[in-house]
mmCIF file of C-alpha atoms in Angstrom:
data_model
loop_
_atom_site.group_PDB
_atom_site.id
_atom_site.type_symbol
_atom_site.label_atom_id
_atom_site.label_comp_id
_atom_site.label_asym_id
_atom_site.label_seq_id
_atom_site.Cartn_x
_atom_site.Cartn_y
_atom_site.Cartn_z
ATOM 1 C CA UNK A 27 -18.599 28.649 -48.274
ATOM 2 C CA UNK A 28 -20.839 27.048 -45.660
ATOM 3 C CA UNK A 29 -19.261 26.091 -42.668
ATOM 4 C CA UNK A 30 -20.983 23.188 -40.394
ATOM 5 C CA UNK A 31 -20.141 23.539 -37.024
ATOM 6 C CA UNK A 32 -18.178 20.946 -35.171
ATOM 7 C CA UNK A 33 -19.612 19.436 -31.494
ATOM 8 C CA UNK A 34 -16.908 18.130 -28.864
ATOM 9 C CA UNK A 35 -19.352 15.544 -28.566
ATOM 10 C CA UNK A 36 -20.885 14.785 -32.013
ATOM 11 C CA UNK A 37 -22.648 11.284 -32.015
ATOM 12 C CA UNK A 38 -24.137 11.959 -35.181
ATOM 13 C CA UNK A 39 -21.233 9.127 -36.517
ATOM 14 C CA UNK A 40 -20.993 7.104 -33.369
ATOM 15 C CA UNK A 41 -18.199 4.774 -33.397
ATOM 16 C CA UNK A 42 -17.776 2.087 -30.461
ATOM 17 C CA UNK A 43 -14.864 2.222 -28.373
ATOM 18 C CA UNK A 44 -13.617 -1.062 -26.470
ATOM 19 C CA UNK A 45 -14.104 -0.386 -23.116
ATOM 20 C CA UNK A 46 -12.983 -3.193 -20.245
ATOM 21 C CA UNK A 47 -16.166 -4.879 -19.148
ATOM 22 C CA UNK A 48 -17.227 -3.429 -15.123
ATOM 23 C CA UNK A 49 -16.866 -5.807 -12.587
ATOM 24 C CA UNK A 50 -19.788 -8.023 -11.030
ATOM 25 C CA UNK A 51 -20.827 -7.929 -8.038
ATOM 26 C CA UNK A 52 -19.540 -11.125 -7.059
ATOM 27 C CA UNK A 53 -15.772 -10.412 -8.361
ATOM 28 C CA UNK A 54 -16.271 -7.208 -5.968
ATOM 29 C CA UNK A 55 -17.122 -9.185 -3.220
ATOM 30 C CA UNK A 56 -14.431 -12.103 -4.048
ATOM 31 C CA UNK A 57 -12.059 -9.097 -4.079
ATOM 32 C CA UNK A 58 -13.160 -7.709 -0.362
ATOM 33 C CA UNK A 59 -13.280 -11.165 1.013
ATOM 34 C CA UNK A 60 -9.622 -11.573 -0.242
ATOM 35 C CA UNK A 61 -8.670 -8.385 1.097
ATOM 36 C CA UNK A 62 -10.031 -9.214 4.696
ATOM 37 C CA UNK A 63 -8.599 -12.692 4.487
ATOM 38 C CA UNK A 64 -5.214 -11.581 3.170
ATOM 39 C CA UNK A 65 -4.997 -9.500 6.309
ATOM 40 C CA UNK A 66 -6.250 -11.272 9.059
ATOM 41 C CA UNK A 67 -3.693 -14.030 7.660
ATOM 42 C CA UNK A 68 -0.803 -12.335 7.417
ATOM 43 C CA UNK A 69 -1.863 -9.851 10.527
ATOM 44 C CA UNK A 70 -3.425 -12.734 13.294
ATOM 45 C CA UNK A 71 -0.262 -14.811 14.119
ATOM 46 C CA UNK A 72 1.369 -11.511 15.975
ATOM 47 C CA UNK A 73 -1.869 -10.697 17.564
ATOM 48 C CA UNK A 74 -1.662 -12.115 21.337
ATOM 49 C CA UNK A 75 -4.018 -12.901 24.180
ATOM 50 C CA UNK A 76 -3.309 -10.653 27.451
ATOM 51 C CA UNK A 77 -4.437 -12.719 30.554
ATOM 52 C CA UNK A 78 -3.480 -10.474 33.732
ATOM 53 C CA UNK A 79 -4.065 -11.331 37.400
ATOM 54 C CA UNK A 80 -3.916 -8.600 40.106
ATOM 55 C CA UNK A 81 -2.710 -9.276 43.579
ATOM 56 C CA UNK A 82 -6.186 -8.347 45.497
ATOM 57 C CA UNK A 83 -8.484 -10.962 45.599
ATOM 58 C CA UNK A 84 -6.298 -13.241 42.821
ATOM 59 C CA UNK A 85 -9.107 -11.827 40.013
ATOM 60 C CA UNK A 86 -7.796 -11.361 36.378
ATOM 61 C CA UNK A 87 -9.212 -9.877 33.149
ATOM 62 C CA UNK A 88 -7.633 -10.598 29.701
ATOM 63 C CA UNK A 89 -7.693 -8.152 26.134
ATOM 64 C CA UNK A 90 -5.519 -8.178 23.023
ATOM 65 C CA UNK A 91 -2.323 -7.390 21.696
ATOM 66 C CA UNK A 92 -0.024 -7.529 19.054
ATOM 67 C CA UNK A 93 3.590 -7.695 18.523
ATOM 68 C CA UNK A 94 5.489 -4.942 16.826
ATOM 69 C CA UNK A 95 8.782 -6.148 16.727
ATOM 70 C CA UNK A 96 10.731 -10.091 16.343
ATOM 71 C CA UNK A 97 12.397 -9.456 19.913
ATOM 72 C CA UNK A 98 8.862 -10.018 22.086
ATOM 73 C CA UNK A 99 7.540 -6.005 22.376
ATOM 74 C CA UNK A 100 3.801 -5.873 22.369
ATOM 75 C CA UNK A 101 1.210 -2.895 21.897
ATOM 76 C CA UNK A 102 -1.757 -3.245 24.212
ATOM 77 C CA UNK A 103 -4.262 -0.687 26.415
ATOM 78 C CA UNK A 104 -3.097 0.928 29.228
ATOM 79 C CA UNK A 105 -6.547 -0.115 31.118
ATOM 80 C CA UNK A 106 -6.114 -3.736 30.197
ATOM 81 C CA UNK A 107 -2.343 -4.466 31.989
ATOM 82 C CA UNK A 108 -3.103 -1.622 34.764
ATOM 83 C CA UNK A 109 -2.261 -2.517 38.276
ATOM 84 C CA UNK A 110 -1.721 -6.277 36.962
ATOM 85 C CA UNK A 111 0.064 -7.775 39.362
ATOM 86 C CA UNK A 112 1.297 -10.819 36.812
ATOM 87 C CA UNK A 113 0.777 -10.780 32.945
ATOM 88 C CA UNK A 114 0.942 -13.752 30.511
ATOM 89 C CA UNK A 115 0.832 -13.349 26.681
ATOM 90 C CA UNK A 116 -0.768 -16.082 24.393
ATOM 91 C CA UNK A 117 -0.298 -16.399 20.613
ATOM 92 C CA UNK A 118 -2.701 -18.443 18.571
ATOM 93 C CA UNK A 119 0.420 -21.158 17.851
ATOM 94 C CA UNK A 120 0.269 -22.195 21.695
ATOM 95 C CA UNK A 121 3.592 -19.981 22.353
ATOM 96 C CA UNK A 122 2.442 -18.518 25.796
ATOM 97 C CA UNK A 123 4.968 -16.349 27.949
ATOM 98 C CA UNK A 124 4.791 -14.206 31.276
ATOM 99 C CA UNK A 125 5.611 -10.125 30.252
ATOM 100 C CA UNK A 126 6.713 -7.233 31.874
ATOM 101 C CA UNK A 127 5.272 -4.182 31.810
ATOM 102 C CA UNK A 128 7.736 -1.463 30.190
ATOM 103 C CA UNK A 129 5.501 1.543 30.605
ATOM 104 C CA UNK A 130 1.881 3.006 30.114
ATOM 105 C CA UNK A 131 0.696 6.207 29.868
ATOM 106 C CA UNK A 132 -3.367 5.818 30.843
ATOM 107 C CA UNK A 133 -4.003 9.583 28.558
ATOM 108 C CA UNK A 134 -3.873 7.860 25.316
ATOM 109 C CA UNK A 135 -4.465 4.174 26.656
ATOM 110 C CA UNK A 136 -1.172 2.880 25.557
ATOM 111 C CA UNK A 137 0.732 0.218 26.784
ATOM 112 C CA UNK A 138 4.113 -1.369 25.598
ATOM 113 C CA UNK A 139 4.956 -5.145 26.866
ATOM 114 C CA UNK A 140 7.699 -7.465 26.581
ATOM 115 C CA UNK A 141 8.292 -10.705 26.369
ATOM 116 C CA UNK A 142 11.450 -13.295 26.271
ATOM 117 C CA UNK A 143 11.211 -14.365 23.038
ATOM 118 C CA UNK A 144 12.710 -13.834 19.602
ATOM 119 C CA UNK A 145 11.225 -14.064 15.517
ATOM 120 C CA UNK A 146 7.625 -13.553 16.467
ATOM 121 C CA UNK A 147 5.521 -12.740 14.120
ATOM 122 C CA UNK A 148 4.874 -9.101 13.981
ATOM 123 C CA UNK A 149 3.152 -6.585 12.536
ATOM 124 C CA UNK A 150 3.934 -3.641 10.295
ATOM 125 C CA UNK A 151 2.921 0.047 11.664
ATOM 126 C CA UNK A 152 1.109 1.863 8.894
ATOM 127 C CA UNK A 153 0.405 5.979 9.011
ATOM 128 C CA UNK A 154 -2.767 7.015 10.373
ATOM 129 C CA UNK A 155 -2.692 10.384 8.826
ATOM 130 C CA UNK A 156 -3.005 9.306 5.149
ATOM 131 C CA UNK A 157 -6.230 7.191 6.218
ATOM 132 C CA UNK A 158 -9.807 8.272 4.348
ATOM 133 C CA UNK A 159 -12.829 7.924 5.253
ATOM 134 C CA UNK A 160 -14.592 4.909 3.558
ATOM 135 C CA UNK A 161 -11.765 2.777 3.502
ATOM 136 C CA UNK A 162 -11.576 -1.115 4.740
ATOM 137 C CA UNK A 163 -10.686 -1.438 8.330
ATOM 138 C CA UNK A 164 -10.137 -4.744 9.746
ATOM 139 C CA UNK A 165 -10.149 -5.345 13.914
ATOM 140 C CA UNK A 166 -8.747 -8.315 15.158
ATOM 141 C CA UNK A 167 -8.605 -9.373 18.348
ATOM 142 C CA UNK A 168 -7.179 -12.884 20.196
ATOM 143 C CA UNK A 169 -9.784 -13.041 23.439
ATOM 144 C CA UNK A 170 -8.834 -16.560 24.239
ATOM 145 C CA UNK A 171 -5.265 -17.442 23.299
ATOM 146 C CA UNK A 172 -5.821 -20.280 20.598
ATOM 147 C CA UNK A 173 -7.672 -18.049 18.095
ATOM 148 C CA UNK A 174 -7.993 -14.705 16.367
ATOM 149 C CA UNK A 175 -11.263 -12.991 15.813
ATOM 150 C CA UNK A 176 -11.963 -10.954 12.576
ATOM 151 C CA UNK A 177 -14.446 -7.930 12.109
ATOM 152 C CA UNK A 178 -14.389 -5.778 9.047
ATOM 153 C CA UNK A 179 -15.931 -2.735 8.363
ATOM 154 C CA UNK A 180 -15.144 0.753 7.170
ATOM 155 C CA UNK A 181 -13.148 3.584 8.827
ATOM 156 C CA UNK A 182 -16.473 6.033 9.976
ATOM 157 C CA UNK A 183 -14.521 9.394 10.667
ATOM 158 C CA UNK A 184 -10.977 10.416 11.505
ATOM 159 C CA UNK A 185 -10.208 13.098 14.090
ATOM 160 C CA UNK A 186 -12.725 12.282 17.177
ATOM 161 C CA UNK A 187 -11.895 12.633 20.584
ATOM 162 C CA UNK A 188 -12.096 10.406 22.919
ATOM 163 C CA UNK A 189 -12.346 11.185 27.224
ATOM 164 C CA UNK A 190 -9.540 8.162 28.809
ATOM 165 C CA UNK A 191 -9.968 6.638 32.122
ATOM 166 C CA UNK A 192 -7.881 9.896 33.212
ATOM 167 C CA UNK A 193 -10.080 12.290 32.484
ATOM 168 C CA UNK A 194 -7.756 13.713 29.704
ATOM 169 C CA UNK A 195 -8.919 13.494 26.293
ATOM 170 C CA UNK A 196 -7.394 11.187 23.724
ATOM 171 C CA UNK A 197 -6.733 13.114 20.128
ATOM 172 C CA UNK A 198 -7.105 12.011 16.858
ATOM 173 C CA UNK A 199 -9.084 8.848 17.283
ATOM 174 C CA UNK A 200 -10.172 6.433 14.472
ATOM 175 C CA UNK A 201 -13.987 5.756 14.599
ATOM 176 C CA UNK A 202 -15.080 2.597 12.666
ATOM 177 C CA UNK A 203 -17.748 0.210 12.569
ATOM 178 C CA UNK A 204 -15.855 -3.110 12.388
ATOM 179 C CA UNK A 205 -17.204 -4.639 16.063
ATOM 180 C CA UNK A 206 -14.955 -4.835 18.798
ATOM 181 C CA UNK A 207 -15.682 -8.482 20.484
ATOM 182 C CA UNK A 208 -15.177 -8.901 24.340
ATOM 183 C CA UNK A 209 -11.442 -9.536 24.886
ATOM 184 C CA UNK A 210 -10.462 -7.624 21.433
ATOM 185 C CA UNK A 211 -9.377 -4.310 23.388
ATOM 186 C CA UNK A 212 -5.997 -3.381 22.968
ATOM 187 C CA UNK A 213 -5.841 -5.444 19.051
ATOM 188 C CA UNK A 214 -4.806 -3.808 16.121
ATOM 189 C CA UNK A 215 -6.732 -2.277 13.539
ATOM 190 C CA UNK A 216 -5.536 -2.441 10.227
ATOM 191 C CA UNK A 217 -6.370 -1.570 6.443
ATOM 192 C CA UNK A 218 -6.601 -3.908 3.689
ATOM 193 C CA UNK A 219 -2.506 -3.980 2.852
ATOM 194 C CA UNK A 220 -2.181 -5.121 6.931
ATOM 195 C CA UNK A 221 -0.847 -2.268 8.031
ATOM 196 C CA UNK A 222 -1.731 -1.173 11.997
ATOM 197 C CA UNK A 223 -3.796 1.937 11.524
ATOM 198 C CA UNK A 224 -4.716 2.221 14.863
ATOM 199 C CA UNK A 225 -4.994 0.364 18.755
ATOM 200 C CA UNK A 226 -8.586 -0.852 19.476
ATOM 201 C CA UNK A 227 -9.399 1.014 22.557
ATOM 202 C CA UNK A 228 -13.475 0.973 23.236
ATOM 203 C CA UNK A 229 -16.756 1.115 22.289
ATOM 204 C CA UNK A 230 -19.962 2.682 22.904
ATOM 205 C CA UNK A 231 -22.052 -0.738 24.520
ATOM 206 C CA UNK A 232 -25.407 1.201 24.304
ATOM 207 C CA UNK A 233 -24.484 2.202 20.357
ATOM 208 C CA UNK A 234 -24.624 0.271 17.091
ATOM 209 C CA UNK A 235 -21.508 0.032 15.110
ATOM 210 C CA UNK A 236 -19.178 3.163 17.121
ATOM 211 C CA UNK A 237 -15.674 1.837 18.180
ATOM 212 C CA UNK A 238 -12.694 3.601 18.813
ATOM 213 C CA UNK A 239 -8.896 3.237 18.132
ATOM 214 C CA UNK A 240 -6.036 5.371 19.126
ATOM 215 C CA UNK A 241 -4.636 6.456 15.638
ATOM 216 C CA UNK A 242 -0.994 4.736 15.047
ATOM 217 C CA UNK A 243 0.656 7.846 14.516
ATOM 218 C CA UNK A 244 0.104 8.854 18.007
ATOM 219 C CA UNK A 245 0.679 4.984 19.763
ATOM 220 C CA UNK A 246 4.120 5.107 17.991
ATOM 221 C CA UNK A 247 4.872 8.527 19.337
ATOM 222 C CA UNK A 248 3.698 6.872 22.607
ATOM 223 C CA UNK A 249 5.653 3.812 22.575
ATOM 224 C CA UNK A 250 8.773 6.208 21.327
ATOM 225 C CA UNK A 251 8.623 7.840 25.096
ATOM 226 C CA UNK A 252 7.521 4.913 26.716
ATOM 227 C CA UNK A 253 10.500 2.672 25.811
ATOM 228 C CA UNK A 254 12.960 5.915 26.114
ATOM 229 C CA UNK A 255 11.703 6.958 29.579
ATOM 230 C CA UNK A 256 9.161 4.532 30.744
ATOM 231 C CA UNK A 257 6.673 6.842 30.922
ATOM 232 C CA UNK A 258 5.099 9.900 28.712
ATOM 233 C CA UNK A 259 7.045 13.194 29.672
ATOM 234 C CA UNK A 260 3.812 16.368 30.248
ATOM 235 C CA UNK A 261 4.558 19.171 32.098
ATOM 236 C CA UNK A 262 1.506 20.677 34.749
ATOM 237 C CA UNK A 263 0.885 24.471 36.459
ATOM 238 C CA UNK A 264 -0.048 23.108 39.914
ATOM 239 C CA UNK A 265 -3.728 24.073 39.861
ATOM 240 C CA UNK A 266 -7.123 22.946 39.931
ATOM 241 C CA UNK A 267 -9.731 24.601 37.236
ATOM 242 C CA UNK A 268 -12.843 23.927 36.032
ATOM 243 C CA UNK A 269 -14.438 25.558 32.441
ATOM 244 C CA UNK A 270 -16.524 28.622 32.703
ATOM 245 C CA UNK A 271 -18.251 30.435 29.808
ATOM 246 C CA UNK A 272 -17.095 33.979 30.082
ATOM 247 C CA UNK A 273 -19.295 35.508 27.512
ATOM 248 C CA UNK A 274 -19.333 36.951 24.346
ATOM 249 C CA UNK A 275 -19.594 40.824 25.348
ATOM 250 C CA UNK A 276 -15.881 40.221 27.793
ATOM 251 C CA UNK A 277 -15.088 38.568 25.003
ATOM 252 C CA UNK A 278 -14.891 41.044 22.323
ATOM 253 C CA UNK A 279 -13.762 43.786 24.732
ATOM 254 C CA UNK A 280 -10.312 42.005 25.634
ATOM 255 C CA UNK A 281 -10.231 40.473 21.851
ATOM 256 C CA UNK A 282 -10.424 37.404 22.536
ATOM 257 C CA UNK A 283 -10.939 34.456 20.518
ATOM 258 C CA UNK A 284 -12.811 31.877 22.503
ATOM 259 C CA UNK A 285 -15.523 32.259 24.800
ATOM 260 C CA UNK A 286 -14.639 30.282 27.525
ATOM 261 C CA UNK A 287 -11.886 29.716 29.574
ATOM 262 C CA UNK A 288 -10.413 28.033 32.798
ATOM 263 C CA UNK A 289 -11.876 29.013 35.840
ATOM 264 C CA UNK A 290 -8.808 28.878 38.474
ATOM 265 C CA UNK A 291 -10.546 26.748 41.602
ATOM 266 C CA UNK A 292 -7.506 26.248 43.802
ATOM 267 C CA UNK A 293 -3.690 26.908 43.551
ATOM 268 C CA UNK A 294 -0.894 24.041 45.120
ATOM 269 C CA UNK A 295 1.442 25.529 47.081
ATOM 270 C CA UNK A 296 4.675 25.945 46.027
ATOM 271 C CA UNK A 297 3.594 25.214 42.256
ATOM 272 C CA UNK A 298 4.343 26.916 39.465
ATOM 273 C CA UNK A 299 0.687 28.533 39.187
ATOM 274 C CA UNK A 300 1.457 30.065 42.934
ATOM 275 C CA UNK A 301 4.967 31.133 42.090
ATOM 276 C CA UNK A 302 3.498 32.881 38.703
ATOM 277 C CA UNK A 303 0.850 34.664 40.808
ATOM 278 C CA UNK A 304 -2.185 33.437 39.909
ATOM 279 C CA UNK A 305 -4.791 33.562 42.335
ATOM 280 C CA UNK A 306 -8.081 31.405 42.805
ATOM 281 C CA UNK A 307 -10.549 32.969 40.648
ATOM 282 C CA UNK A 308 -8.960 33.746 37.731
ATOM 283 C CA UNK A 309 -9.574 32.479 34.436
ATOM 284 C CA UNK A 310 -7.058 31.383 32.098
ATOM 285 C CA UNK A 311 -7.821 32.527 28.722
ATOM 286 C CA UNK A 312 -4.372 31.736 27.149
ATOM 287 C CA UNK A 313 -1.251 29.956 27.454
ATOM 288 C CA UNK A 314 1.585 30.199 25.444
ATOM 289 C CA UNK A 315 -0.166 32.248 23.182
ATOM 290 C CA UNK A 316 -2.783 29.454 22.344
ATOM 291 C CA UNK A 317 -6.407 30.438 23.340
ATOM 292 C CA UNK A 318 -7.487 28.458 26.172
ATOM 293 C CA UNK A 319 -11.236 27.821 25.984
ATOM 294 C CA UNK A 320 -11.526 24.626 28.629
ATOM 295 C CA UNK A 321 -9.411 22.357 30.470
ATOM 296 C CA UNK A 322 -8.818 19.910 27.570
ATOM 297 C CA UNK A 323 -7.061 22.549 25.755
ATOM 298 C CA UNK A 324 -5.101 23.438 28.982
ATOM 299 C CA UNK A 325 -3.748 19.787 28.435
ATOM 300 C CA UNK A 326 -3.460 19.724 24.859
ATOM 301 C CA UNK A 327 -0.792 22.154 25.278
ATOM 302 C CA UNK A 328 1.275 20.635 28.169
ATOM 303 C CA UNK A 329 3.701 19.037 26.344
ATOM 304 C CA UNK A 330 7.153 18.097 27.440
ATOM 305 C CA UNK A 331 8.754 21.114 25.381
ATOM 306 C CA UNK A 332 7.071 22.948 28.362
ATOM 307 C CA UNK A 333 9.111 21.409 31.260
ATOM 308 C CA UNK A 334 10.829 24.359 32.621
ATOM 309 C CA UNK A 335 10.397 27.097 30.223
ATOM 310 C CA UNK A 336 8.776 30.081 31.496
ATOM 311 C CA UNK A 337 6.241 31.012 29.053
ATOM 312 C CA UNK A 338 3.201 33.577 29.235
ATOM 313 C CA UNK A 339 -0.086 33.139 30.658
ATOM 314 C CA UNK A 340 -3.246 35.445 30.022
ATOM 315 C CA UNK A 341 -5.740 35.490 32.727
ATOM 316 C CA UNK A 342 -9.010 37.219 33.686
ATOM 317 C CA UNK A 343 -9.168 38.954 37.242
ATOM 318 C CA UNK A 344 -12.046 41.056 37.550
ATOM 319 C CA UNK A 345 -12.243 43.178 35.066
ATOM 320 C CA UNK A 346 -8.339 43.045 34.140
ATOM 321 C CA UNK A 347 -6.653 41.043 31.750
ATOM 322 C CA UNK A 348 -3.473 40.333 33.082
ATOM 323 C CA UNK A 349 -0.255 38.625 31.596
ATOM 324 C CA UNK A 350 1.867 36.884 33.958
ATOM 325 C CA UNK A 351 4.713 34.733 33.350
ATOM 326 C CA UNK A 352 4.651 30.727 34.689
ATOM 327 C CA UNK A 353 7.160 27.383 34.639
ATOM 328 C CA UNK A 354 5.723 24.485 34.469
ATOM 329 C CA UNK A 355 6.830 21.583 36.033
ATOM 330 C CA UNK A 356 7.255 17.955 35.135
ATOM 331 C CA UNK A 357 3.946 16.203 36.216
ATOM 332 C CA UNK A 358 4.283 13.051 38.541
#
């Protein structure tokens, strides 16, 4: 008996299968423009224009916001409502109101607001951590009170960094290419449901298409503290450093996994770093077990949890690696 072979894909006996017809490309454009519109609809009557005034000199500057709850609390940037001696929040339905300033914290450019008011609009916080890259992300933005502006765009890469007007670094920021407009810092950015994804925070003026925005996961942890305490809880050694490479050959002879580290400059006294021991000159390789390869990781692991507890340090003095134990203190 002769057998034939059989092919997983035989079209010797083609058959047609029905198949749903693909989409044009204007239906796929209909479908974005809906998508954009559907948000900045449902999204632009919570988002506010910040007018502030500062007591030298009577000048003012103004940014976005957006309300996050019915009661009157507003998200905004820290560097918009800083030092404001008076602030005044306009929505694009002529409501206008004075605010008080419940906290900032100028590290992650965060700023919570309130206002006396009740059933505002307000938006719905998404989560930042299941964003992809490639997906719609809409900025909008109310730089003159009456108005909302809209920019859409995609969401360019997740996990930058980005250096705040206090020197420390701000993690897990958004980058996107939906323009920021003058007067659209501190608006929301959202996705194509109208979910807050992130807190416009800046752009690059001399680049085309780089903005920034603080990824909602960390403003919510932000407004959590702020609202709690008024401020965001870090804790701080009491020391000035500055990075230092420290080679790859002293590297491998104490183990270590980084190549840099903290070079100790000066030492408060009476801090924690002076009570621990440590001495100018020495370079901080590790705190807490966590390699230390610069000052931004020094802050990175600062956190509250570290208020008080004496943990271990691993520094570099001559040609000793030492292990000393330190407290940090609450930072002021």
């Amino acid at each position: 008996m002769e057998i034939t072979p059989r092919f997983l894909l035989d079209e010797s006996n083609p058959t047609p299968s029905p198949s749903a017809p693909l989409p044009s490309e204007a239906e796929l454009l209909d479908a974005y423009s809906a998508a954009v519109v559907g948000a900045a609809e449902q999204v632009g009557p919570a988002v506010a224009h910040i007018q502030v005034e500062f007591a030298q000199g009577g000048k003012g500057g103004s940014g976005s916001g957006f309300a996050f709850t019915p009661d009157g609390l507003i998200l905004t940037n820290s560097h918009v409502v800083s030092k404001a001696h008076r602030i005044r929040a306009t929505f694009a339905d002529g409501l206008s109101r004075d605010a008080d300033l419940i906290g900032e914290d100028p590290h992650t450019d965060v700023a919570v607001l309130r206002i006396g008011a009740s059933g505002l609009p307000s938006t719905r916080l998404g989560v930042s951590r299941s964003v992809r890259v490639g997906q719609v992300a809409i900025a909008i933005g109310n730089p003159y009170g009456f108005q909302h502006t809209v920019t859409a765009g995609v969401v360019s890469a997740l996990g930058r960094s980005l250096r705040s007007a206090s020197g420390r670094l701000i993690d897990d920021v958004l980058q996107t290419d939906a323009a920021l407009n003058p007067g659209n810092s501190g608006g929301p950015l959202v996705n194509s449901r109208g979910e807050v994804i992130g807190l416009n925070t800046a752009i690059i003026p001399m680049a085309q298409g780089i903005c920034f925005a603080t990824a909602i996961d960390t403003v919510k942890w932000v407004a959590m503290q702020l609202l709690r305490d008024g401020r965001v809880r870090r804790s701080y050694l009491g020391l000035a450093g500055a990075n230092q490479p420290i080679g790859r050959r002293v590297a491998r002879h104490f183990g270590l996994a980084n190549e840099a580290a903290v070079r100790v400059e000066s030492v408060e006294p009476g801090g924690p770093a002076q009570r621990a021991g440590l001495q100018p000159g020495d370079r901080i390789v590790a705190l807490k077990a966590v390699a230390v390869g610069g000052i931004d990781d020094l802050h990175r692991v600062l956190t509250a949890d570290l208020i008080r507890v004496p943990v271990e340090i691993s520094v570099l003095r001559g040609t000793q690696r030492l292990e000393l134990r330190i407290e940090p203190a609450e930072a002021r």
